[in-house]
Amino acid sequence: VIPGPSIASADRGLAYGDGLFETLRVVAGQAPLAARHAERMTRGAACLGIPFHKYQFDQTLAALLSEHRGEDGIAKLMLTRGAGGRGYRPPARPELSLISRWHDSVDRSRQAEQGLSLALADVRLSDQPALAGLKHLNRLEQVLAWYRAAAPDVDELLMQDAAGRPLELASMNLFIVSAGEIWTPPLDRAGVAGVMRGLILETLAAQIGVPVREKRFSFSQLHAADEVFAANSVAGVLPVRKLALWSWPVGAITRRLQAAAEELF
Amino acid sequence: VIPGPSIASADRGLAYGDGLFETLRVVAGQAPLAARHAERMTRGAACLGIPFHKYQFDQTLAALLSEHRGEDGIAKLMLTRGAGGRGYRPPARPELSLISRWHDSVDRSRQAEQGLSLALADVRLSDQPALAGLKHLNRLEQVLAWYRAAAPDVDELLMQDAAGRPLELASMNLFIVSAGEIWTPPLDRAGVAGVMRGLILETLAAQIGVPVREKRFSFSQLHAADEVFAANSVAGVLPVRKLALWSWPVGAITRRLQAAAEELF
């Protein structure tokens, strides 16, 4: 495992996007959700056949945090299958690259208070069950969606699945509140299974006493939703206020979940 | 444009696969198909919104070839959008990275003579019209197909499209000869529009006097084909002899096209 600020041009992470990444919110030098991020990277590596153990994640993260003692910021870890192999064919015993980077925090206070303003992305997320859910390094769909975005002043883009249903935002998961329940689309065909999404499904919704489930919903159901919000582990829970001409109030369930998410840090 | 053997870990090529690549066959220090490769990279860059001019390709290739005067090998050029931007959102004025690498030639004499033995890939290529045809850096589907390949001793993998029709090989385009015509699947929803494929469609088939067209075909039509072959600009035209239990003879049209392709170098 080679950490460091540069990477060989032969690295399969560059050549093919053959790898995974994680971004973690760091508060006062601590990354409270590190265990969940390490687990997700380990699961993703198993799917891709990259022999990775989570102690490598913990070690690399610890080294990065010790360079930024007491600071707030964002820790990014990228795991690749390293160099080697014959073309796309991966090497039998890869020499992994695990790269850590530090980024400054982004001020989300306006978004947290007033909510996100979205535009609909012009690129749909393709169906690929073999890669769905993974936070892998093949992200051209999201890049192209932003490049083509007609309203570059929005906060985020709403991505549709291949069938034209709301699926997630370019870098956050999507939730609606409908008839007192929280719904978020299943990610069995496309999308990134976010760490904060997992926490909402497993613990946070129950903690605030609201039923939650994976359920596909249509644009009509999105339009008619009582509340709409988005989540990822860096930004936490953020209300969604607008999508082009549609708008939603910031509701009580969103506010309670937002507070519960902030409690984690 | 930054050439060189290593790349910043902040590069978007690594982070998101935000870029393109070309591999060129070099014979005695010359890359006869360079103009077509430069055109394809320039077209791909325009699709992705990467401001690239083909003189940058020519310059970088010329520098690589001058380091390998008179040699046979494979020249690989990777273009990325460089570092910068906010997450997936690309920077307005990217500082591109253009990386060149030299690889040794692969001996294809057995494959050229006896033909390729294929296995069916376990991963289908997803439908993504926004990226179809481009030789971009998001190639996890091909990597995963090889990782999962049950018969690792085959020469190549046959990839299906999302609907389960034969589309291409993991790193070559696919052609059949049926009723005296050459057919190759259209690549409007998935696949890489190969330089050699373009040459076959535009000039080589006409040169040997055989009609050619883009046409989807089924596995039954593949099975019943008179000849099957594959092509890319590095390997040229190669007969396909076997797919699991199916086999095809190496036919006269394949041999004539193979010879016509070799004439280019």
Coordinates of C-alpha atoms in Angstrom, one line a residue:
Chain A
V1 CA 0.0 0.0 0.0
I2 CA 1.5 3.2 -1.2
P3 CA 0.2 6.5 0.3
G4 CA 1.4 9.8 -1.1
P5 CA 0.6 12.9 -3.0
S6 CA 1.2 11.5 -6.5
I7 CA 0.4 8.3 -8.2
A8 CA 2.1 6.3 -11.0
S9 CA 0.6 7.0 -14.4
A10 CA 0.4 3.2 -14.8
D11 CA -1.9 3.0 -11.9
R12 CA -5.2 1.2 -12.7
G13 CA -7.1 3.8 -10.7
L14 CA -6.2 6.3 -13.4
A15 CA -6.3 4.0 -16.4
Y16 CA -9.6 2.4 -15.7
G17 CA -11.1 3.9 -12.5
D18 CA -10.2 0.5 -11.0
G19 CA -10.8 1.5 -7.3
L20 CA -13.0 3.0 -4.7
F21 CA -13.1 6.1 -2.5
E22 CA -14.4 7.5 0.8
T23 CA -14.8 11.0 2.0
L24 CA -15.2 11.5 5.8
R25 CA -16.2 14.6 7.8
V26 CA -13.5 15.4 10.4
V27 CA -14.4 17.4 13.4
A28 CA -11.7 18.5 15.8
G29 CA -9.4 15.9 14.5
Q30 CA -11.9 13.1 14.8
A31 CA -13.8 11.1 12.2
P32 CA -16.7 9.6 14.1
L33 CA -18.1 7.6 11.2
A34 CA -14.7 6.1 10.3
A35 CA -15.8 2.5 11.1
R36 CA -18.7 2.7 8.7
H37 CA -16.5 4.2 5.9
A38 CA -13.9 1.5 6.5
E39 CA -16.6 -1.2 6.3
R40 CA -18.0 0.2 3.1
M41 CA -14.6 0.4 1.4
T42 CA -13.9 -3.2 2.5
R43 CA -17.2 -4.4 1.1
G44 CA -16.7 -2.6 -2.1
A45 CA -13.2 -4.0 -2.5
A46 CA -14.6 -7.5 -2.0
C47 CA -17.1 -6.9 -4.8
L48 CA -14.3 -5.7 -7.1
G49 CA -11.9 -8.5 -6.0
I50 CA -9.4 -6.1 -4.4
P51 CA -7.8 -7.8 -1.4
F52 CA -8.1 -5.1 1.2
H53 CA -8.4 -5.2 5.0
K54 CA -9.9 -2.5 7.0
Y55 CA -6.9 -2.1 9.2
Q56 CA -5.2 -0.6 6.1
F57 CA -8.0 2.0 6.0
D58 CA -7.6 2.7 9.8
Q59 CA -3.9 3.1 9.6
T60 CA -3.9 5.4 6.6
L61 CA -6.7 7.5 8.1
A62 CA -4.9 7.7 11.5
A63 CA -1.8 9.0 9.8
L64 CA -3.8 11.7 8.0
L65 CA -5.6 12.7 11.2
S66 CA -2.3 12.9 13.1
E67 CA -1.1 15.5 10.5
H68 CA -4.3 17.5 11.1
R69 CA -4.6 17.2 14.9
G70 CA -7.6 19.1 16.2
E71 CA -8.6 20.4 12.8
D72 CA -12.0 20.4 11.0
G73 CA -12.0 19.2 7.4
I74 CA -12.6 16.4 5.0
A75 CA -10.5 13.3 4.8
K76 CA -10.5 11.5 1.4
L77 CA -9.2 8.0 0.9
M78 CA -8.8 6.5 -2.5
L79 CA -8.0 2.7 -2.9
T80 CA -6.9 1.4 -6.3
R81 CA -5.8 -1.9 -7.6
G82 CA -2.3 -0.4 -8.3
A83 CA -0.4 -1.0 -11.5
G84 CA -0.1 -4.3 -13.4
G85 CA -2.3 -6.8 -15.1
R86 CA -2.8 -7.3 -18.8
G87 CA -5.0 -4.5 -20.1
Y88 CA -8.3 -4.6 -18.3
R89 CA -7.5 -8.0 -16.8
P90 CA -6.5 -7.4 -13.2
P91 CA -3.3 -8.9 -11.8
A92 CA -3.7 -12.0 -9.6
R93 CA -1.8 -10.4 -6.7
P94 CA -2.3 -6.6 -7.0
E95 CA -0.1 -4.1 -5.2
L96 CA -2.7 -1.8 -3.9
S97 CA -2.5 2.0 -3.8
L98 CA -4.2 3.7 -0.9
I99 CA -4.0 7.5 -1.2
S100 CA -5.1 9.9 1.5
R101 CA -5.9 13.6 0.9
W102 CA -7.1 16.4 3.2
H103 CA -9.7 19.0 2.0
D104 CA -11.0 22.0 3.8
S105 CA -14.5 21.9 5.1
V106 CA -17.3 23.5 3.0
D107 CA -19.6 26.0 4.7
R108 CA -23.0 24.4 4.5
S109 CA -24.8 26.7 7.0
R110 CA -27.0 28.4 4.3
Q111 CA -27.9 25.0 2.8
A112 CA -28.6 23.5 6.3
E113 CA -30.9 26.4 7.2
Q114 CA -32.6 27.2 4.0
G115 CA -32.3 24.0 2.1
L116 CA -30.9 23.0 -1.3
S117 CA -32.0 24.3 -4.6
L118 CA -31.8 21.5 -7.3
A119 CA -31.8 21.2 -11.1
L120 CA -32.7 18.1 -12.9
A121 CA -29.6 16.4 -14.5
D122 CA -29.5 15.9 -18.2
V123 CA -27.7 12.6 -17.8
R124 CA -29.4 9.5 -16.4
L125 CA -27.6 7.0 -14.2
S126 CA -27.3 3.8 -16.2
D127 CA -28.4 0.4 -14.8
Q128 CA -25.5 -1.7 -13.7
P129 CA -26.3 -4.2 -11.0
A130 CA -22.7 -5.3 -10.8
L131 CA -21.5 -1.9 -9.6
A132 CA -24.7 -0.5 -8.0
G133 CA -24.2 0.9 -4.5
L134 CA -20.4 1.0 -4.7
K135 CA -18.5 4.3 -4.2
H136 CA -16.1 3.5 -7.1
L137 CA -13.9 5.7 -9.2
N138 CA -16.1 5.6 -12.4
R139 CA -18.0 8.9 -12.0
L140 CA -18.2 10.3 -15.5
E141 CA -22.0 10.3 -15.4
Q142 CA -21.9 12.7 -12.5
V143 CA -19.2 14.9 -14.0
L144 CA -21.0 15.1 -17.3
A145 CA -24.2 15.9 -15.6
W146 CA -22.5 18.9 -13.9
Y147 CA -20.8 19.9 -17.1
R148 CA -24.1 20.0 -19.0
A149 CA -26.1 21.6 -16.1
A150 CA -28.1 24.4 -17.5
A151 CA -28.4 26.2 -14.1
P152 CA -24.9 26.2 -12.7
D153 CA -25.9 28.3 -9.7
V154 CA -27.9 25.4 -8.1
D155 CA -26.6 23.5 -5.1
E156 CA -27.1 20.0 -6.4
L157 CA -28.4 18.0 -9.3
L158 CA -31.2 15.4 -9.2
M159 CA -30.2 12.3 -11.1
Q160 CA -32.8 10.0 -12.6
D161 CA -32.4 6.2 -13.0
A162 CA -32.5 4.7 -16.4
A163 CA -36.3 4.5 -16.3
G164 CA -36.6 8.2 -15.5
R165 CA -37.4 8.0 -11.8
P166 CA -35.8 10.2 -9.1
L167 CA -32.8 8.2 -7.7
E168 CA -30.3 10.4 -5.9
L169 CA -28.5 13.7 -6.1
A170 CA -25.1 13.8 -7.9
S171 CA -23.3 13.5 -4.5
M172 CA -26.1 12.9 -1.9
N173 CA -28.9 10.3 -1.4
L174 CA -32.5 11.4 -1.7
F175 CA -35.4 11.0 0.7
I176 CA -39.0 12.0 0.8
V177 CA -41.5 12.1 3.6
S178 CA -44.9 10.8 2.4
A179 CA -47.9 9.9 4.7
G180 CA -45.7 10.0 7.7
E181 CA -43.0 7.7 6.3
I182 CA -39.5 8.3 5.0
W183 CA -38.8 6.7 1.6
T184 CA -35.5 6.5 -0.3
P185 CA -35.0 4.7 -3.6
P186 CA -33.4 1.2 -3.5
L187 CA -29.9 1.2 -5.1
D188 CA -29.9 -2.3 -6.6
R189 CA -29.3 -1.0 -10.2
A190 CA -27.5 2.3 -9.8
G191 CA -26.5 4.9 -7.2
V192 CA -24.1 5.1 -4.2
A193 CA -25.2 3.5 -0.9
G194 CA -24.2 6.4 1.3
V195 CA -22.9 6.0 4.9
M196 CA -25.5 8.6 6.2
R197 CA -28.2 6.8 4.2
G198 CA -27.3 3.6 5.9
L199 CA -27.4 5.3 9.3
I200 CA -30.9 6.8 8.6
L201 CA -32.2 3.4 7.5
E202 CA -30.7 1.5 10.4
T203 CA -30.8 3.9 13.4
L204 CA -31.6 7.6 12.9
A205 CA -35.2 7.3 11.6
A206 CA -36.1 4.9 14.4
Q207 CA -34.4 7.3 16.9
I208 CA -36.8 10.1 15.9
G209 CA -39.7 7.6 15.7
V210 CA -40.5 7.7 12.0
P211 CA -40.9 4.6 9.8
V212 CA -38.4 4.4 6.9
R213 CA -38.1 2.1 3.9
E214 CA -36.5 1.7 0.6
K215 CA -39.1 2.4 -2.0
R216 CA -39.0 3.7 -5.5
F217 CA -41.1 6.9 -6.1
S218 CA -42.2 8.8 -9.2
F219 CA -41.8 12.4 -10.0
S220 CA -45.5 12.9 -9.1
Q221 CA -44.8 11.4 -5.7
L222 CA -41.8 13.6 -5.3
H223 CA -43.8 16.6 -6.2
A224 CA -46.6 15.6 -3.8
A225 CA -44.2 14.8 -0.9
D226 CA -44.7 16.6 2.4
E227 CA -40.9 17.0 2.9
V228 CA -37.8 16.3 0.7
F229 CA -34.3 16.0 2.0
A230 CA -30.9 14.7 1.0
A231 CA -28.0 13.2 3.0
N232 CA -24.4 12.2 2.9
S233 CA -21.8 11.7 5.6
V234 CA -20.0 14.9 5.0
A235 CA -22.9 17.3 4.6
G236 CA -25.2 15.5 7.0
V237 CA -29.0 15.9 6.4
L238 CA -30.0 18.9 4.3
P239 CA -33.5 20.0 3.4
V240 CA -34.4 20.2 -0.3
R241 CA -36.4 23.3 -1.0
K242 CA -36.6 23.6 -4.7
L243 CA -36.3 21.7 -8.0
A244 CA -36.7 24.1 -10.9
L245 CA -40.3 25.4 -10.4
W246 CA -41.3 22.9 -7.6
S247 CA -40.8 23.8 -4.0
W248 CA -41.3 22.1 -0.6
P249 CA -41.4 23.5 2.9
V250 CA -38.7 22.5 5.4
G251 CA -40.6 20.1 7.5
A252 CA -40.4 18.9 11.1
I253 CA -39.2 15.4 10.3
T254 CA -36.3 16.8 8.3
R255 CA -35.4 19.1 11.1
R256 CA -35.4 16.3 13.7
L257 CA -33.4 14.0 11.4
Q258 CA -30.9 16.8 10.7
A259 CA -30.4 17.4 14.4
A260 CA -30.0 13.6 15.0
A261 CA -27.4 13.5 12.2
E262 CA -25.4 16.4 13.7
E263 CA -25.4 14.6 17.1
L264 CA -23.1 12.0 15.5
F265 CA -20.3 14.4 15.1
Chain B
V1 CA -0.7 20.1 -20.4
I2 CA 1.5 18.1 -18.0
P3 CA 3.2 15.0 -19.4
G4 CA 5.1 12.7 -17.2
P5 CA 5.4 9.3 -15.4
S6 CA 3.4 10.3 -12.4
I7 CA 0.2 12.2 -11.8
A8 CA -1.1 14.3 -8.9
S9 CA -3.5 12.4 -6.6
A10 CA -5.9 15.3 -7.0
D11 CA -6.2 14.6 -10.7
R12 CA -9.8 14.2 -11.8
G13 CA -8.6 11.3 -14.1
L14 CA -7.9 9.3 -10.9
A15 CA -10.7 10.7 -8.8
Y16 CA -13.5 10.2 -11.3
G17 CA -12.1 8.7 -14.5
D18 CA -12.6 12.2 -15.9
G19 CA -10.8 11.7 -19.2
L20 CA -10.0 9.6 -22.3
F21 CA -7.3 7.4 -23.6
E22 CA -5.8 6.1 -26.9
T23 CA -3.5 3.2 -27.6
L24 CA -1.6 3.2 -30.9
R25 CA 0.4 0.5 -32.6
V26 CA 3.9 1.7 -33.4
V27 CA 5.9 0.0 -36.1
A28 CA 9.5 1.0 -36.6
G29 CA 9.0 4.2 -34.7
Q30 CA 5.9 5.2 -36.8
A31 CA 2.2 5.3 -35.7
P32 CA 0.4 5.2 -39.1
L33 CA -3.1 5.6 -37.6
A34 CA -2.1 8.6 -35.4
A35 CA -4.4 11.1 -37.2
R36 CA -7.5 8.9 -36.5
H37 CA -6.6 8.4 -32.9
A38 CA -6.0 12.2 -32.5
E39 CA -9.4 12.9 -34.1
R40 CA -11.2 10.4 -31.8
M41 CA -9.6 11.9 -28.7
T42 CA -10.5 15.4 -29.8
R43 CA -14.2 14.3 -30.5
G44 CA -14.4 12.6 -27.1
A45 CA -12.9 15.6 -25.4
A46 CA -15.6 17.8 -27.0
C47 CA -18.3 15.4 -25.7
L48 CA -16.9 15.7 -22.2
G49 CA -16.3 19.4 -22.4
I50 CA -12.5 19.1 -22.2
P51 CA -10.9 21.9 -24.2
F52 CA -8.4 20.0 -26.2
H53 CA -6.8 20.5 -29.6
K54 CA -5.3 17.7 -31.6
Y55 CA -1.9 19.5 -31.9
Q56 CA -1.5 18.6 -28.2
F57 CA -1.9 15.0 -29.1
D58 CA 0.5 15.2 -32.0
Q59 CA 3.1 17.0 -29.9
T60 CA 3.0 14.5 -27.1
L61 CA 3.0 11.5 -29.4
A62 CA 5.9 13.0 -31.4
A63 CA 7.9 13.4 -28.1
L64 CA 7.2 9.8 -27.1
L65 CA 8.1 8.4 -30.6
S66 CA 11.4 10.4 -30.5
E67 CA 12.3 8.5 -27.3
H68 CA 11.6 5.2 -29.1
R69 CA 13.1 5.9 -32.5
G70 CA 12.8 2.9 -34.9
E71 CA 11.1 0.7 -32.2
D72 CA 8.0 -1.4 -32.3
G73 CA 5.6 -1.0 -29.4
I74 CA 2.4 0.5 -28.2
A75 CA 2.0 4.2 -27.4
K76 CA -0.7 5.0 -24.9
L77 CA -1.9 8.6 -24.4
M78 CA -4.2 9.5 -21.5
L79 CA -6.0 12.9 -21.4
T80 CA -7.6 14.0 -18.1
R81 CA -9.4 17.2 -17.0
G82 CA -6.5 17.7 -14.5
A83 CA -7.1 18.8 -10.9
G84 CA -9.7 21.4 -9.7
G85 CA -13.4 21.9 -9.7
R86 CA -15.8 21.4 -6.8
G87 CA -16.4 17.7 -6.4
Y88 CA -17.8 16.2 -9.6
R89 CA -18.4 19.7 -10.9
P90 CA -15.6 20.4 -13.4
P91 CA -13.6 23.6 -13.3
A92 CA -14.5 26.2 -15.9
R93 CA -10.9 26.4 -17.2
P94 CA -9.3 23.1 -16.6
E95 CA -5.5 22.6 -16.6
L96 CA -5.4 19.3 -18.6
S97 CA -3.1 16.4 -18.0
L98 CA -1.8 14.5 -21.1
I99 CA 0.2 11.5 -20.1
S100 CA 2.1 9.4 -22.5
R101 CA 3.3 5.8 -21.8
W102 CA 5.2 3.2 -23.8
H103 CA 4.4 -0.4 -23.7
D104 CA 6.0 -3.4 -25.4
S105 CA 4.2 -5.1 -28.2
V106 CA 2.2 -8.2 -27.5
D107 CA 2.9 -11.2 -29.7
R108 CA -0.4 -11.9 -31.6
S109 CA 0.9 -14.4 -34.1
R110 CA -1.0 -17.4 -32.7
Q111 CA -4.2 -15.4 -32.4
A112 CA -3.8 -14.0 -35.9
E113 CA -3.3 -17.4 -37.4
Q114 CA -5.6 -19.6 -35.4
G115 CA -8.1 -17.1 -34.1
L116 CA -9.4 -16.0 -30.7
S117 CA -11.0 -18.2 -28.1
L118 CA -13.7 -16.3 -26.2
A119 CA -15.7 -16.7 -23.1
L120 CA -19.0 -14.9 -22.4
A121 CA -18.5 -12.1 -19.8
D122 CA -20.6 -12.3 -16.7
V123 CA -21.1 -8.5 -16.7
R124 CA -23.2 -6.7 -19.3
L125 CA -22.3 -3.3 -20.6
S126 CA -24.8 -0.8 -19.3
D127 CA -26.8 1.5 -21.6
Q128 CA -25.4 5.1 -21.4
P129 CA -26.1 7.1 -24.6
A130 CA -24.2 10.1 -23.1
L131 CA -20.9 8.1 -23.0
A132 CA -21.4 5.4 -25.7
G133 CA -18.7 5.2 -28.2
L134 CA -16.1 7.1 -26.2
K135 CA -12.8 5.6 -25.1
H136 CA -13.1 7.1 -21.6
L137 CA -11.4 6.2 -18.4
N138 CA -14.4 4.6 -16.8
R139 CA -13.7 0.9 -17.5
L140 CA -14.8 -0.9 -14.4
E141 CA -17.3 -3.0 -16.3
Q142 CA -14.5 -4.5 -18.4
V143 CA -12.2 -5.0 -15.4
L144 CA -14.9 -6.7 -13.4
A145 CA -15.8 -8.9 -16.4
W146 CA -12.2 -10.1 -16.4
Y147 CA -12.0 -10.5 -12.7
R148 CA -15.1 -12.7 -12.7
A149 CA -14.1 -14.6 -15.8
A150 CA -14.6 -18.3 -15.2
A151 CA -12.2 -19.3 -18.0
P152 CA -9.1 -17.2 -17.4
D153 CA -7.2 -19.0 -20.2
V154 CA -9.3 -17.5 -23.0
D155 CA -8.0 -14.8 -25.2
E156 CA -10.9 -12.3 -24.9
L157 CA -14.4 -11.9 -23.4
L158 CA -17.6 -11.3 -25.3
M159 CA -19.6 -8.5 -23.7
Q160 CA -23.3 -8.3 -24.1
D161 CA -25.4 -5.1 -24.2
A162 CA -28.0 -4.4 -21.5
A163 CA -30.6 -6.4 -23.5
G164 CA -28.3 -9.4 -23.7
R165 CA -27.2 -9.1 -27.4
P166 CA -23.6 -9.6 -28.5
L167 CA -22.0 -6.1 -28.5
E168 CA -18.2 -6.2 -28.5
L169 CA -15.2 -7.9 -26.9
A170 CA -13.7 -6.4 -23.7
S171 CA -11.1 -4.6 -25.8
M172 CA -12.0 -5.2 -29.4
N173 CA -15.0 -4.6 -31.7
L174 CA -17.0 -7.5 -33.0
F175 CA -18.1 -8.4 -36.5
I176 CA -19.9 -11.3 -38.2
V177 CA -20.1 -12.3 -41.8
S178 CA -23.7 -13.2 -42.7
A179 CA -25.1 -13.8 -46.2
G180 CA -22.0 -12.2 -47.8
E181 CA -22.3 -9.0 -45.6
I182 CA -20.2 -7.8 -42.7
W183 CA -22.3 -6.7 -39.7
T184 CA -21.1 -4.9 -36.5
P185 CA -23.4 -3.7 -33.7
P186 CA -24.2 0.0 -33.6
L187 CA -22.6 1.7 -30.5
D188 CA -25.2 4.3 -29.7
R189 CA -26.0 3.0 -26.2
A190 CA -22.7 1.3 -25.1
G191 CA -19.3 0.2 -26.4
V192 CA -16.1 1.8 -27.7
A193 CA -16.1 3.1 -31.3
G194 CA -12.7 1.6 -32.3
V195 CA -10.4 3.2 -34.8
M196 CA -10.0 0.0 -36.7
R197 CA -13.8 -0.5 -36.7
G198 CA -14.1 3.0 -38.3
L199 CA -11.6 2.0 -40.9
I200 CA -13.4 -1.2 -41.7
L201 CA -16.8 0.6 -42.0
E202 CA -15.3 3.5 -44.1
T203 CA -12.7 2.0 -46.3
L204 CA -11.4 -1.5 -45.7
A205 CA -14.6 -3.5 -46.4
A206 CA -15.1 -1.6 -49.6
Q207 CA -11.5 -2.2 -50.5
I208 CA -12.0 -6.0 -50.4
G209 CA -15.4 -5.6 -52.1
V210 CA -17.7 -6.7 -49.2
P211 CA -20.8 -4.7 -48.1
V212 CA -20.6 -3.7 -44.4
R213 CA -23.1 -2.1 -42.1
E214 CA -24.0 -1.4 -38.5
K215 CA -26.6 -3.9 -37.5
R216 CA -27.5 -5.5 -34.2
F217 CA -27.5 -9.3 -34.2
S218 CA -28.7 -11.9 -31.8
F219 CA -26.8 -14.9 -30.3
S220 CA -28.6 -17.1 -32.8
Q221 CA -27.3 -15.0 -35.6
L222 CA -23.8 -15.0 -34.1
H223 CA -24.0 -18.8 -33.8
A224 CA -25.2 -19.1 -37.5
A225 CA -22.6 -16.7 -38.8
D226 CA -20.3 -17.8 -41.6
E227 CA -17.4 -16.0 -40.1
V228 CA -16.7 -14.1 -36.9
F229 CA -13.9 -11.7 -36.3
A230 CA -12.7 -8.9 -34.0
A231 CA -10.7 -5.8 -34.5
N232 CA -8.9 -3.0 -32.8
S233 CA -6.1 -0.7 -34.0
V234 CA -3.4 -2.4 -32.0
A235 CA -4.2 -6.0 -32.8
G236 CA -5.6 -5.4 -36.2
V237 CA -8.2 -7.9 -37.5
L238 CA -8.3 -11.3 -35.7
P239 CA -10.5 -14.3 -36.5
V240 CA -12.8 -15.5 -33.7
R241 CA -12.7 -19.3 -33.6
K242 CA -14.5 -20.3 -30.4
L243 CA -17.0 -19.1 -27.9
A244 CA -17.4 -21.7 -25.2
L245 CA -18.8 -24.7 -27.2
W246 CA -19.5 -22.8 -30.4
S247 CA -16.9 -22.6 -33.1
W248 CA -16.5 -21.0 -36.5
P249 CA -14.1 -21.6 -39.4
V250 CA -11.6 -18.9 -40.3
G251 CA -13.2 -17.6 -43.5
A252 CA -11.9 -16.0 -46.6
I253 CA -13.4 -12.6 -45.9
T254 CA -11.7 -12.4 -42.5
R255 CA -8.4 -13.3 -44.1
R256 CA -8.7 -10.7 -46.8
L257 CA -9.7 -8.0 -44.3
Q258 CA -6.9 -9.1 -42.0
A259 CA -4.4 -8.6 -44.8
A260 CA -5.9 -5.2 -45.7
A261 CA -5.6 -4.1 -42.1
E262 CA -2.0 -5.2 -41.9
E263 CA -1.2 -3.2 -45.0
L264 CA -2.0 0.0 -43.0
F265 CA 1.1 -0.5 -40.9

